[in-house]
Coordinates of C-alpha atoms (C1' of nucleotides) in Angstrom, one line a residue:
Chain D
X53 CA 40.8 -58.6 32.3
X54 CA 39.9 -60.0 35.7
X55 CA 42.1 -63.1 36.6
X56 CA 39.3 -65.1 36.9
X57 CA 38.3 -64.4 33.3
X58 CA 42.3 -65.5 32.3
X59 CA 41.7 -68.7 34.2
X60 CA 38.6 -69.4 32.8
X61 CA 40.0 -68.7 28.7
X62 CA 43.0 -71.3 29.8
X63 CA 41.2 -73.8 31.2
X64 CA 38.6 -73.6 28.2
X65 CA 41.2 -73.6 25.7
X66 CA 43.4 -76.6 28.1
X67 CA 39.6 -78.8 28.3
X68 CA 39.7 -78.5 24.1
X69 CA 43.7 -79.7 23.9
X70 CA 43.0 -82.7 26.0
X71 CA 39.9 -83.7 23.9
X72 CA 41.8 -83.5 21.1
X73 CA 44.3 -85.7 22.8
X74 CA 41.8 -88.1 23.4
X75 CA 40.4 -87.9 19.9
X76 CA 43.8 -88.7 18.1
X77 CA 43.9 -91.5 20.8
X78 CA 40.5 -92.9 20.7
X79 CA 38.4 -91.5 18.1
X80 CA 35.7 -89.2 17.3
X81 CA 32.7 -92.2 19.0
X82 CA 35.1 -92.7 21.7
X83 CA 35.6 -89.3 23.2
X84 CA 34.4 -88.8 26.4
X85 CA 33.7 -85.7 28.6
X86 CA 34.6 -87.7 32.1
X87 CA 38.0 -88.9 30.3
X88 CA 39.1 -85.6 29.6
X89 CA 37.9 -84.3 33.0
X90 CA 40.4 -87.3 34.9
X91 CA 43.3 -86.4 31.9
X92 CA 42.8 -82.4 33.9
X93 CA 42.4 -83.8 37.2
X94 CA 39.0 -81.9 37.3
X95 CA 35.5 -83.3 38.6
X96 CA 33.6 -84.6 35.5
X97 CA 30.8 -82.0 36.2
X98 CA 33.4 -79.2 36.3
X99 CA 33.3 -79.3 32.7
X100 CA 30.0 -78.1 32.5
X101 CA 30.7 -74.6 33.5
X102 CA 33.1 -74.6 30.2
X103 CA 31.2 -76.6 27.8
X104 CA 27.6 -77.0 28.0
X105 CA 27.6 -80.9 26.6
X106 CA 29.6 -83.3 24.9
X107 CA 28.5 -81.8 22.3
X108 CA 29.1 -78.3 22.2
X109 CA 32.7 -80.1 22.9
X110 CA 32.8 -82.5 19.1
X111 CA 31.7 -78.5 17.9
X112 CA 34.4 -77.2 18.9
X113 CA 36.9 -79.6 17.9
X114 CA 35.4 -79.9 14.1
X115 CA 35.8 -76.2 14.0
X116 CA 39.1 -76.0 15.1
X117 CA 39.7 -79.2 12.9
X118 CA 38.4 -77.5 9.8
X119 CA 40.1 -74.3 10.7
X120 CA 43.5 -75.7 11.1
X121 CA 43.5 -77.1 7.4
X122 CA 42.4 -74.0 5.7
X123 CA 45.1 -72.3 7.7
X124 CA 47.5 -74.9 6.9
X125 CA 46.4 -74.2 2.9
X126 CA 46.8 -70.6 3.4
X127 CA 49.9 -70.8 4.6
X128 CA 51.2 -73.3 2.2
X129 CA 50.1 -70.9 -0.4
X130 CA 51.3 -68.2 1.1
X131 CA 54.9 -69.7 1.2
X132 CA 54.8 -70.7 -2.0
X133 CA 53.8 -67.4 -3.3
X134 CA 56.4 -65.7 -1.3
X135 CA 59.1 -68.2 -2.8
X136 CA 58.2 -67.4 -6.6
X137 CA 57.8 -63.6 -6.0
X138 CA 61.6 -64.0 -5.0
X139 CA 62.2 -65.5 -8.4
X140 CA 62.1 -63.6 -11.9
X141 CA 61.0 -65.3 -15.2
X142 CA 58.0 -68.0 -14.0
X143 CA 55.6 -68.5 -16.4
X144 CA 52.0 -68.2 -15.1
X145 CA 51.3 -71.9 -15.7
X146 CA 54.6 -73.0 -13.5
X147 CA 53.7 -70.6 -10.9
X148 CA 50.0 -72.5 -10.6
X149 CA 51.8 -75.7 -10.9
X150 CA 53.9 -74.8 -7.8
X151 CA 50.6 -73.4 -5.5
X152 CA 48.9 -75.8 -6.5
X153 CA 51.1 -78.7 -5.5
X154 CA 51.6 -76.5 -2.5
X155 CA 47.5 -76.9 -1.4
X156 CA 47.2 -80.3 -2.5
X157 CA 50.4 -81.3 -0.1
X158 CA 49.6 -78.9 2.3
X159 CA 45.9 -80.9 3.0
X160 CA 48.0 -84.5 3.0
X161 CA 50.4 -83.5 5.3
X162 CA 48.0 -82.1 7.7
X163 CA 45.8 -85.1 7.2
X164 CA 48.9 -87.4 8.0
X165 CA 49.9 -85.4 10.9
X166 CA 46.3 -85.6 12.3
X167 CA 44.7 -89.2 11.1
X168 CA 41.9 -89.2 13.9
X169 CA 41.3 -85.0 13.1
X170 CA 40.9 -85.8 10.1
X171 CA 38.5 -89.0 10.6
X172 CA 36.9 -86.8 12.3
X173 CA 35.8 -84.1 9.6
X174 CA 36.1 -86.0 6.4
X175 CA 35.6 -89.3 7.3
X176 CA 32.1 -91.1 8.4
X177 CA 29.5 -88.7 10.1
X178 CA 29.6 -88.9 13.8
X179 CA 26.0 -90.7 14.6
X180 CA 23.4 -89.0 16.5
X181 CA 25.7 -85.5 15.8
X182 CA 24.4 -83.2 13.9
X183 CA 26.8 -80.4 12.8
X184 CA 25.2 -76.6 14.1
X185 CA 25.5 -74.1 11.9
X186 CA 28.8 -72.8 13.3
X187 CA 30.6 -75.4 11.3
X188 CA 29.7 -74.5 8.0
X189 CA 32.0 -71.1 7.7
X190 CA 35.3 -73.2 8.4
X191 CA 34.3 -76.2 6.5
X192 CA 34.5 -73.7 3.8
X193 CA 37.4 -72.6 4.4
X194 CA 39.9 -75.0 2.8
X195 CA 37.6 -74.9 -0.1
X196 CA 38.2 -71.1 -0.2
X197 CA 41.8 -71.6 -0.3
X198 CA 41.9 -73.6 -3.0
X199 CA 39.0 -71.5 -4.7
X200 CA 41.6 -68.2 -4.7
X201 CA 44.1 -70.5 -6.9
X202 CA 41.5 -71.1 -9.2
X203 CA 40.8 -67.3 -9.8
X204 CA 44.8 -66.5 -10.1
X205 CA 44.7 -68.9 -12.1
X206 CA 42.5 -67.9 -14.9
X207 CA 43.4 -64.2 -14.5
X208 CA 47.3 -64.5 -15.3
X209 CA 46.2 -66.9 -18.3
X210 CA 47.7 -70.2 -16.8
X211 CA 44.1 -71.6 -16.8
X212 CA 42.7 -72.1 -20.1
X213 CA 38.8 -71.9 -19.9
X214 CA 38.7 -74.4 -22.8
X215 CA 34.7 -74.5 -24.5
X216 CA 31.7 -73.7 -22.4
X217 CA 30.5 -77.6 -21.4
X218 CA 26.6 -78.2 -22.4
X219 CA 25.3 -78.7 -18.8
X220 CA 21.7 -79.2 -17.4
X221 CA 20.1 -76.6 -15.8
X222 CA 20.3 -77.8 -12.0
X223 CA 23.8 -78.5 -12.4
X224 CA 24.5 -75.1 -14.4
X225 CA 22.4 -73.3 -11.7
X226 CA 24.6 -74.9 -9.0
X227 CA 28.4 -73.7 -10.4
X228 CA 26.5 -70.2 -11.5
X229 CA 26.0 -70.1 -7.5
X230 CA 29.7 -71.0 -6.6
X231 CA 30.6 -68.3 -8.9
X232 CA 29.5 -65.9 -6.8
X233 CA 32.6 -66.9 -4.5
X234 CA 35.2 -66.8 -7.3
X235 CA 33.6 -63.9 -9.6
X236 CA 32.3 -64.4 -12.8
X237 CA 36.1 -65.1 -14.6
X238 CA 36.2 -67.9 -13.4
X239 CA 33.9 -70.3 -16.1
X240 CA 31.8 -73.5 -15.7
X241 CA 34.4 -75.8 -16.7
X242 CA 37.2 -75.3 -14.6
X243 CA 35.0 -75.2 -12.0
X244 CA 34.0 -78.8 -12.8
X245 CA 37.2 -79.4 -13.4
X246 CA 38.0 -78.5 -10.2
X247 CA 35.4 -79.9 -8.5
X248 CA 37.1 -83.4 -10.0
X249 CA 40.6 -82.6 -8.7
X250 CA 39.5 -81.8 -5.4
X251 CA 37.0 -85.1 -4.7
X252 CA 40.5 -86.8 -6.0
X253 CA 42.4 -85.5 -3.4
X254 CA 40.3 -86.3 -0.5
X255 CA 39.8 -89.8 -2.3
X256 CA 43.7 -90.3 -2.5
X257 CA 43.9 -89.2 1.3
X258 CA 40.8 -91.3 2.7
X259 CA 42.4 -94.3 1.0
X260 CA 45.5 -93.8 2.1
X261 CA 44.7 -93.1 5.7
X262 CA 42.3 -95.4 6.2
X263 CA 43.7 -98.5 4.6
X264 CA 42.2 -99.2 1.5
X265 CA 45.5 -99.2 -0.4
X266 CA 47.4 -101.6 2.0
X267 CA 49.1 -104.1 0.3
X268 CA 49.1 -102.5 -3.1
X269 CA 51.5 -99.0 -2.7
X270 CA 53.8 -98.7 -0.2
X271 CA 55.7 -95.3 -2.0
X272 CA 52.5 -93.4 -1.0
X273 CA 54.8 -89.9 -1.8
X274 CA 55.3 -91.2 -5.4
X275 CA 51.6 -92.1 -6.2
X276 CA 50.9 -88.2 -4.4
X277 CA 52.9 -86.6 -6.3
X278 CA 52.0 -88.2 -9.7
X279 CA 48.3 -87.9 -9.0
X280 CA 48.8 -84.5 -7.8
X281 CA 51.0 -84.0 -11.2
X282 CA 48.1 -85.7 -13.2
X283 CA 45.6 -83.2 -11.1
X284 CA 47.7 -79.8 -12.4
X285 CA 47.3 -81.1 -16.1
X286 CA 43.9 -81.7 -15.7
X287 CA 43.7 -78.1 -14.2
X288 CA 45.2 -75.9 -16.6
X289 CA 43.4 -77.6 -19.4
Chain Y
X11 CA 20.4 -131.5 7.2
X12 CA 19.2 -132.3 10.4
X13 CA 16.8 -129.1 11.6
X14 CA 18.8 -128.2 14.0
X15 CA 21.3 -127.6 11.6
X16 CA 19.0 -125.6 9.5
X17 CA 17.9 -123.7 12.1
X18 CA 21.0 -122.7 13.1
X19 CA 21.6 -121.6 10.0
X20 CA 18.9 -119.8 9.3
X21 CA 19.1 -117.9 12.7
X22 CA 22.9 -117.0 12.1
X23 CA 21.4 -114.8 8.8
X24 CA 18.6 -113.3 10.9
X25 CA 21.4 -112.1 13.8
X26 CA 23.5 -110.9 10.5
X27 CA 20.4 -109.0 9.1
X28 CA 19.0 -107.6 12.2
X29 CA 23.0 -106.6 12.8
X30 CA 22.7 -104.5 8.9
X31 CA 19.0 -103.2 10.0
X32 CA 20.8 -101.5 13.1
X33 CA 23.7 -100.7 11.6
X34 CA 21.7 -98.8 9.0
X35 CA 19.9 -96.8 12.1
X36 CA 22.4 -96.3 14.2
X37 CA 25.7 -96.2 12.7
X38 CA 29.2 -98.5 13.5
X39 CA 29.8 -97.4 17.0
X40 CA 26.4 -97.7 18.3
X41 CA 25.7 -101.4 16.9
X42 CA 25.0 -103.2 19.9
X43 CA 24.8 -106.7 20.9
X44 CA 21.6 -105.8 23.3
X45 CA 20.0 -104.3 20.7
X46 CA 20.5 -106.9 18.1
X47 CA 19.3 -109.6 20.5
X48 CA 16.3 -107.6 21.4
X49 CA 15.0 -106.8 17.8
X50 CA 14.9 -110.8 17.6
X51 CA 13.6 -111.3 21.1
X52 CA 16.0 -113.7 22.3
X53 CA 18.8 -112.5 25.2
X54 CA 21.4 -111.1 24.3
X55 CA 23.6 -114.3 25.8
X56 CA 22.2 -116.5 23.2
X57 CA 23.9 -114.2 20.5
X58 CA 27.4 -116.0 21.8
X59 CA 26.3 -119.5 20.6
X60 CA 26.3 -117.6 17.2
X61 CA 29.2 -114.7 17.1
X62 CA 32.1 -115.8 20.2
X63 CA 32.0 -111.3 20.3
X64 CA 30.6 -108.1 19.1
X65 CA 33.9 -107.5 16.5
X66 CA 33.0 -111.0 14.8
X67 CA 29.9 -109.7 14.4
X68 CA 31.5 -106.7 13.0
X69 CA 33.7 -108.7 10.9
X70 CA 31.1 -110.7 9.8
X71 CA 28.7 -106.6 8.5
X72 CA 32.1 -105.8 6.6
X73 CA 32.7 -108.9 4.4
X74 CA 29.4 -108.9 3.8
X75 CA 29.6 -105.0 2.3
X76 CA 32.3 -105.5 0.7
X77 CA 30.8 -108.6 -1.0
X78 CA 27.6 -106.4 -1.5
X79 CA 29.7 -103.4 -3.7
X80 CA 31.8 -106.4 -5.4
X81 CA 28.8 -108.2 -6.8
X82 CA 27.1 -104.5 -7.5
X83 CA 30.6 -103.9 -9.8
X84 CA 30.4 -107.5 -11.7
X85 CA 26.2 -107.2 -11.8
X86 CA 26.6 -104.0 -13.6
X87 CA 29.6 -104.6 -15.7
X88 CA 28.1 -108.4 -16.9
X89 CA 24.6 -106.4 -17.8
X90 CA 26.4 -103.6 -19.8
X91 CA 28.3 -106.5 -21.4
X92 CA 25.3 -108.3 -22.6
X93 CA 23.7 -105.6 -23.9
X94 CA 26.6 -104.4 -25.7
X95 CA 27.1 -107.8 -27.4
X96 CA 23.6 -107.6 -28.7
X97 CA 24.6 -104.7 -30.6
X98 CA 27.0 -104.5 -33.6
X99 CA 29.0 -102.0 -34.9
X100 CA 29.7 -100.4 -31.0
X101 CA 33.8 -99.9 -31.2
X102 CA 35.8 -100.3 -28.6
X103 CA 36.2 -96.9 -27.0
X104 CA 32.7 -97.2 -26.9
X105 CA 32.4 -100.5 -25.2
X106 CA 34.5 -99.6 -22.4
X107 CA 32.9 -96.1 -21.6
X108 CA 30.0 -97.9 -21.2
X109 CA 31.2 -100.4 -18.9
X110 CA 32.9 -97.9 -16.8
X111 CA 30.1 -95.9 -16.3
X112 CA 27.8 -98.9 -15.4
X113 CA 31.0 -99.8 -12.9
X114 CA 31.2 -96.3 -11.4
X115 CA 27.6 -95.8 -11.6
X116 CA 27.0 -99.2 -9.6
X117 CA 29.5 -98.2 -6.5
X118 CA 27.5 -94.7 -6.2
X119 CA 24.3 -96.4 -6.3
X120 CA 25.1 -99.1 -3.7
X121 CA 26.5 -96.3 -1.5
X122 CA 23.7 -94.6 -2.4
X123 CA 21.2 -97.0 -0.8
X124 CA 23.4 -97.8 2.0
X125 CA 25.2 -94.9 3.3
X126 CA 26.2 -96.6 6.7
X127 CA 27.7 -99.7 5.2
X128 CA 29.5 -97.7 2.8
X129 CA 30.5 -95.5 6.0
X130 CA 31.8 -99.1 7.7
X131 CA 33.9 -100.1 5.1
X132 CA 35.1 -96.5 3.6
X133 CA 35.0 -94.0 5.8
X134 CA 36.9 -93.6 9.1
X135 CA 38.0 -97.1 11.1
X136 CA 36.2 -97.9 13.9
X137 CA 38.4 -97.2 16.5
X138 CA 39.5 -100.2 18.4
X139 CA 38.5 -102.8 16.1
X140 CA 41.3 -104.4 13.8
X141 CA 40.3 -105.9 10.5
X142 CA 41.2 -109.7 10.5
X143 CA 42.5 -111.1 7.5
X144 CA 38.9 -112.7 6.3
X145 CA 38.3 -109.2 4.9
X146 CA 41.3 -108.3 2.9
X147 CA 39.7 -111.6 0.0
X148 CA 36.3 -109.3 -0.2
X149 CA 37.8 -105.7 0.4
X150 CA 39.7 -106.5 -2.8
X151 CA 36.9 -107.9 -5.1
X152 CA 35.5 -104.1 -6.1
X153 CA 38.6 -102.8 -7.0
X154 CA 39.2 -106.3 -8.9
X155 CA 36.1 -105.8 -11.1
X156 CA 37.5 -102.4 -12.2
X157 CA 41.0 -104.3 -13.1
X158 CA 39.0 -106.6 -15.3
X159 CA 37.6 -103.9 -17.3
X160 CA 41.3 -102.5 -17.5
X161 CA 42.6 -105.7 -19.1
X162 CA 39.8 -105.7 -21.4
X163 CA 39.9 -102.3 -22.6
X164 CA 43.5 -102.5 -23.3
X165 CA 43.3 -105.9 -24.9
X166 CA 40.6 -104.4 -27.2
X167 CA 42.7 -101.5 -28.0
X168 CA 40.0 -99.0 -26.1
X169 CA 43.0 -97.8 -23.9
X170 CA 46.0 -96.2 -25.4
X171 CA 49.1 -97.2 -23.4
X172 CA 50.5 -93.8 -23.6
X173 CA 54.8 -93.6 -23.4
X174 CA 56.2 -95.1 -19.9
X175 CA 56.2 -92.8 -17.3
X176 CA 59.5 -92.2 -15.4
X177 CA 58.8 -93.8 -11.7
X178 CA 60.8 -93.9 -8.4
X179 CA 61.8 -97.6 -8.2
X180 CA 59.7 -98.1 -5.0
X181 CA 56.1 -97.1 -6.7
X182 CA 57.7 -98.7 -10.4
X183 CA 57.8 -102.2 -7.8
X184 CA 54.3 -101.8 -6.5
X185 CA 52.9 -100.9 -10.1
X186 CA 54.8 -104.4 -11.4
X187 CA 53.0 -106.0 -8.1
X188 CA 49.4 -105.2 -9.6
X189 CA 50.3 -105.9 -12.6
X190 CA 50.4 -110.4 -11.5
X191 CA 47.1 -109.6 -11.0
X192 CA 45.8 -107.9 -13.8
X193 CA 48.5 -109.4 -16.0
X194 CA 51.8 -107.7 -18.1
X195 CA 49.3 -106.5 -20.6
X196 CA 48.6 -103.9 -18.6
X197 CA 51.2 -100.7 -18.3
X198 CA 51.8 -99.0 -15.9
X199 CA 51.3 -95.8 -17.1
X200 CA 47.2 -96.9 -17.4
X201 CA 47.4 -98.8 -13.3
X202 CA 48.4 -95.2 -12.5
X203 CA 45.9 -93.6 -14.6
X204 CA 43.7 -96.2 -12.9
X205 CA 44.7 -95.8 -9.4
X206 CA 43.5 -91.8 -9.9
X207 CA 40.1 -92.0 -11.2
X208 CA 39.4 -95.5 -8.7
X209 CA 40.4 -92.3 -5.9
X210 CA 38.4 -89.6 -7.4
X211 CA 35.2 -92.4 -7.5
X212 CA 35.4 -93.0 -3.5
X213 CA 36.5 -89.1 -3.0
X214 CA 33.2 -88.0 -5.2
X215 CA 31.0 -90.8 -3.2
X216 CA 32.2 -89.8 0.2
X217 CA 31.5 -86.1 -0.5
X218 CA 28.2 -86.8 -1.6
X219 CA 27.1 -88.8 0.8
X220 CA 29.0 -87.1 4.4
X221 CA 27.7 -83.9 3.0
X222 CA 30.8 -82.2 2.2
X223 CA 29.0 -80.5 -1.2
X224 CA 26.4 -79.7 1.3
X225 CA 24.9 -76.2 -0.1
X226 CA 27.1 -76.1 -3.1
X227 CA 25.8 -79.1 -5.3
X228 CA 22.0 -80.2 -5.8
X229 CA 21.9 -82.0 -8.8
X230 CA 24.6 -84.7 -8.1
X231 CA 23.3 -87.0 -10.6
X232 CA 24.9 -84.7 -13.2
X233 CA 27.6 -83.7 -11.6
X234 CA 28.6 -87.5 -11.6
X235 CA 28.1 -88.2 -14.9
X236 CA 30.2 -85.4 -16.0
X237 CA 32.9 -86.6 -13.2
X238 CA 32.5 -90.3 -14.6
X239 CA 32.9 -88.8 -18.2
X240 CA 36.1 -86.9 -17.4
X241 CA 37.4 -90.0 -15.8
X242 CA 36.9 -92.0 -18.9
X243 CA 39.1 -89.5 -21.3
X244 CA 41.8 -90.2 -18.6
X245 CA 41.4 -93.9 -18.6
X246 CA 41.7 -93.7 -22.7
X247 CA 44.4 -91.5 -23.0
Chain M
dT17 C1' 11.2 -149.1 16.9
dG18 C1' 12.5 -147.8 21.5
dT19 C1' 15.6 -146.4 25.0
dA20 C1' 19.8 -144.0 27.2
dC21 C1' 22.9 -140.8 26.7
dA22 C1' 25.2 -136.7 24.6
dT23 C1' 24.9 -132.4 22.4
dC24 C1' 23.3 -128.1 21.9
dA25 C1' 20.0 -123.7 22.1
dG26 C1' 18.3 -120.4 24.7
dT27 C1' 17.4 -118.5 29.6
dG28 C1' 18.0 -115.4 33.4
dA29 C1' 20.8 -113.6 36.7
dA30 C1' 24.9 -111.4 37.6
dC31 C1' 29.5 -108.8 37.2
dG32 C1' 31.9 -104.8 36.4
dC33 C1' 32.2 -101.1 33.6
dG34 C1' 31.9 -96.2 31.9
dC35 C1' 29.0 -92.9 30.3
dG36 C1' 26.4 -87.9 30.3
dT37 C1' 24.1 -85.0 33.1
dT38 C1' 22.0 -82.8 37.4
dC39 C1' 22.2 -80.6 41.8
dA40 C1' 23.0 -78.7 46.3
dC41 C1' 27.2 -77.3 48.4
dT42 C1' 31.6 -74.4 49.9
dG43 C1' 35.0 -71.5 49.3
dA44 C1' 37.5 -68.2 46.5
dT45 C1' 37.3 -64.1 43.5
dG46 C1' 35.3 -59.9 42.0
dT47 C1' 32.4 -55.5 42.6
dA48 C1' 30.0 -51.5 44.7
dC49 C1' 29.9 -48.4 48.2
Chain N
dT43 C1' 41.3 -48.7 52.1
dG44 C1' 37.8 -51.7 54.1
dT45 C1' 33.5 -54.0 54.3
dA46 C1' 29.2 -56.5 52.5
dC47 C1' 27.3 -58.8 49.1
dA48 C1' 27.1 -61.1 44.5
dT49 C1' 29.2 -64.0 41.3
dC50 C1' 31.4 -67.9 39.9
dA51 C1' 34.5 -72.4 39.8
dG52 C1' 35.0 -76.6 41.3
dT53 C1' 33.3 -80.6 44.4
dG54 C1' 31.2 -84.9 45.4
dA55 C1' 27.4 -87.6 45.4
dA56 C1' 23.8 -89.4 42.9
dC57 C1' 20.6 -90.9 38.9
dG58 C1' 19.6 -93.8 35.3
dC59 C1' 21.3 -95.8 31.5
dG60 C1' 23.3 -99.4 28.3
dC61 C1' 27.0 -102.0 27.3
dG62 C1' 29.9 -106.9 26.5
dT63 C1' 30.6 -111.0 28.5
dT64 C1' 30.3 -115.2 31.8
dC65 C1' 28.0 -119.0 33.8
dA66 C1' 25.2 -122.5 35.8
dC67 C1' 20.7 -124.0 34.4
dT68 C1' 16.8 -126.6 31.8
dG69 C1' 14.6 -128.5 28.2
dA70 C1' 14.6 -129.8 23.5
dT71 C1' 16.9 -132.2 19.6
dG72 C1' 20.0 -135.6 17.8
dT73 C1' 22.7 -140.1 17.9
dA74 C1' 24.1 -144.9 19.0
dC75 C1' 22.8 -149.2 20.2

DNA sequence: TGTACATCAGTGAACGCGCGTTCACTGATGTAC
DNA sequence: TGTACATCAGTGAACGCGCGTTCACTGATGTAC
């Protein structure tokens, strides 16, 4: 690898720091190529050879937005199935209790740590943006994460599948698709199910974040982990 | 009334409804004075003998969303509640799924048929702009709809109070804190039950309608009215 | 009822700003022989 | 190992744009006597 080509994969990864910089300062609508140009002490046109517009520059930053809370799921997970290997004598439902609460916190406490990031993916559309198809895998990939609980979940018996739900076809058609990600163990209503917990989650952490619940709770933790609580009995059945 | 008073007026709702109209194209960033003023063919200077700035104008699009979703909640909820005193012999339990559904039902539609204002006042802030207190009155009155239908459906007997849940003193003081508004009839085991499916409604909404079920979900319609049904087991026990 | 003055709506020009993007350029880095 | 040429990074000027807001103005509407 030529110098040049180290140079060029640092100052393409340093041009993507400082726009997220400027987005947990400004915003998504405010970001601007020519401010993150001055914040390098480049030439606004310099940027050009790196990103080919503004952009291809939001891309990149909703990808690596996306991709930083699956990975912060997947580690959580990961931690937390690490920590109950270590202990004997869990019960399958405890040890879905723990994972779960481990996602759920996992996505707050990235979403606290990253309020703009967030905004960004999960919040309102960006006008005039329209998301290329190179966002779709790591939108997914939270999703995912969540998605392999589900399927532990049912296998070691701490789900309970509870009665087939009477569903119409579009809808039926729809989770037979998503099953195709989990496997067919997985049945219709725990994936509705959890479907539910996770638009609550995102609902609890939009309203948190962005105000709505001013004035009314101020021990956001406690509500969390109740919800999250309310979320696991929901889950298992 | 002299007519200069009434034209006034009148203009004052055309800036306000040329101001939705581009908001509805264009999104909360890109709402511009200019263009406002030009879609009325005046200059854009004689917008300032209306709106002293662009943020009151902004203000001004917010209460009057908010306002919009409030009067969606009571429309629906008074409707479902004539219909259902029509009819004898409907017990509680059934009374207040109905009116829940025609609540939850009414926010989705309204979001529905205006995605952008329900962008503005739910999804991400707009960066920069600072809510003044004007909009705290109306950002309250949906959520204060849905507190009715709590009091009723516990004063009917719909709701089952459940045992007390065991709270950290900090969330038990902001639970007793909603409670002077819906009244000590009210536990706070149900506010909390409340609080969680009030989430999962905005969570659901927002994922609909910034495409985060995008490719996973066509037939949302029924996907709601199974989330909406799940929602009212938790609300009655 | 008519006149004199005050109020107010809308105009048009201007200020100062920041933006994304293009383009011809120069000097440094890399490659082939 | 040294030279000749090709590639590429970053510059600086420029284009064209739209924005929010201010201000002195003129002509119409309202008010007091």
């Amino acid at each position: 690898m030529t110098a040049r080509a180290r140079a060029r994969a640092e100052l393409t990864r340093e041009i993507l720091e400082a726009a997220r910089r400027q987005l947990a300062e400004v915003g998504a609508a405010g970001l601007s190529l020519r401010a993150v140009a001055r914040e390098l002490g480049l030439v606004s046109s310099a940027l050009y050879r790196y990103y080919p517009s503004r952009d291809e520059l939001l891309t990149a930053l909703i990808i690596e937005a996306y991709d930083a809370v699956g990975a912060a799921v997947e580690q959580a997970d990961g931690r937390v199935r690490a920590d109950v290997a270590s202990v004997a004598g869990d019960d399958a439902r405890a040890v879905f209790d723990r994972r779960w609460r481990g996602v759920a916190g996992a996505v707050r406490a990235w979403a606290r740590a990253h309020p703009n990031e967030y905004a960004l993916i999960y919040g309102s559309p960006v006008p005039g943006y329209a998301a290329p198809t190179d966002t779709i895998a790591p939108a997914a990939r939270p999703a995912l994460g969540f998605l392999a609980l589900l399927v532990d979940g049912v296998a070691t018996g701490a789900i309970e599948p509870g009665p087939d739900p009477v569903l119409p076809p579009a809808l039926a058609g729809d989770l037979a698709a998503l099953r195709e990600q989990t496997g067919p163990a997985v049945p219709e209503g725990v994936l509705l199910r959890a479907l539910y917990v996770w638009t609550q989650l995102f609902g609890f952490i939009s309203f948190e974040l962005f105000g709505h619940l001013h004035n009314v709770i101020t021990d956001f933790d406690a509500l969390f982990d109740h919800h999250v609580a309310a979320s696991t009995a929901l889950l298992l059945e």
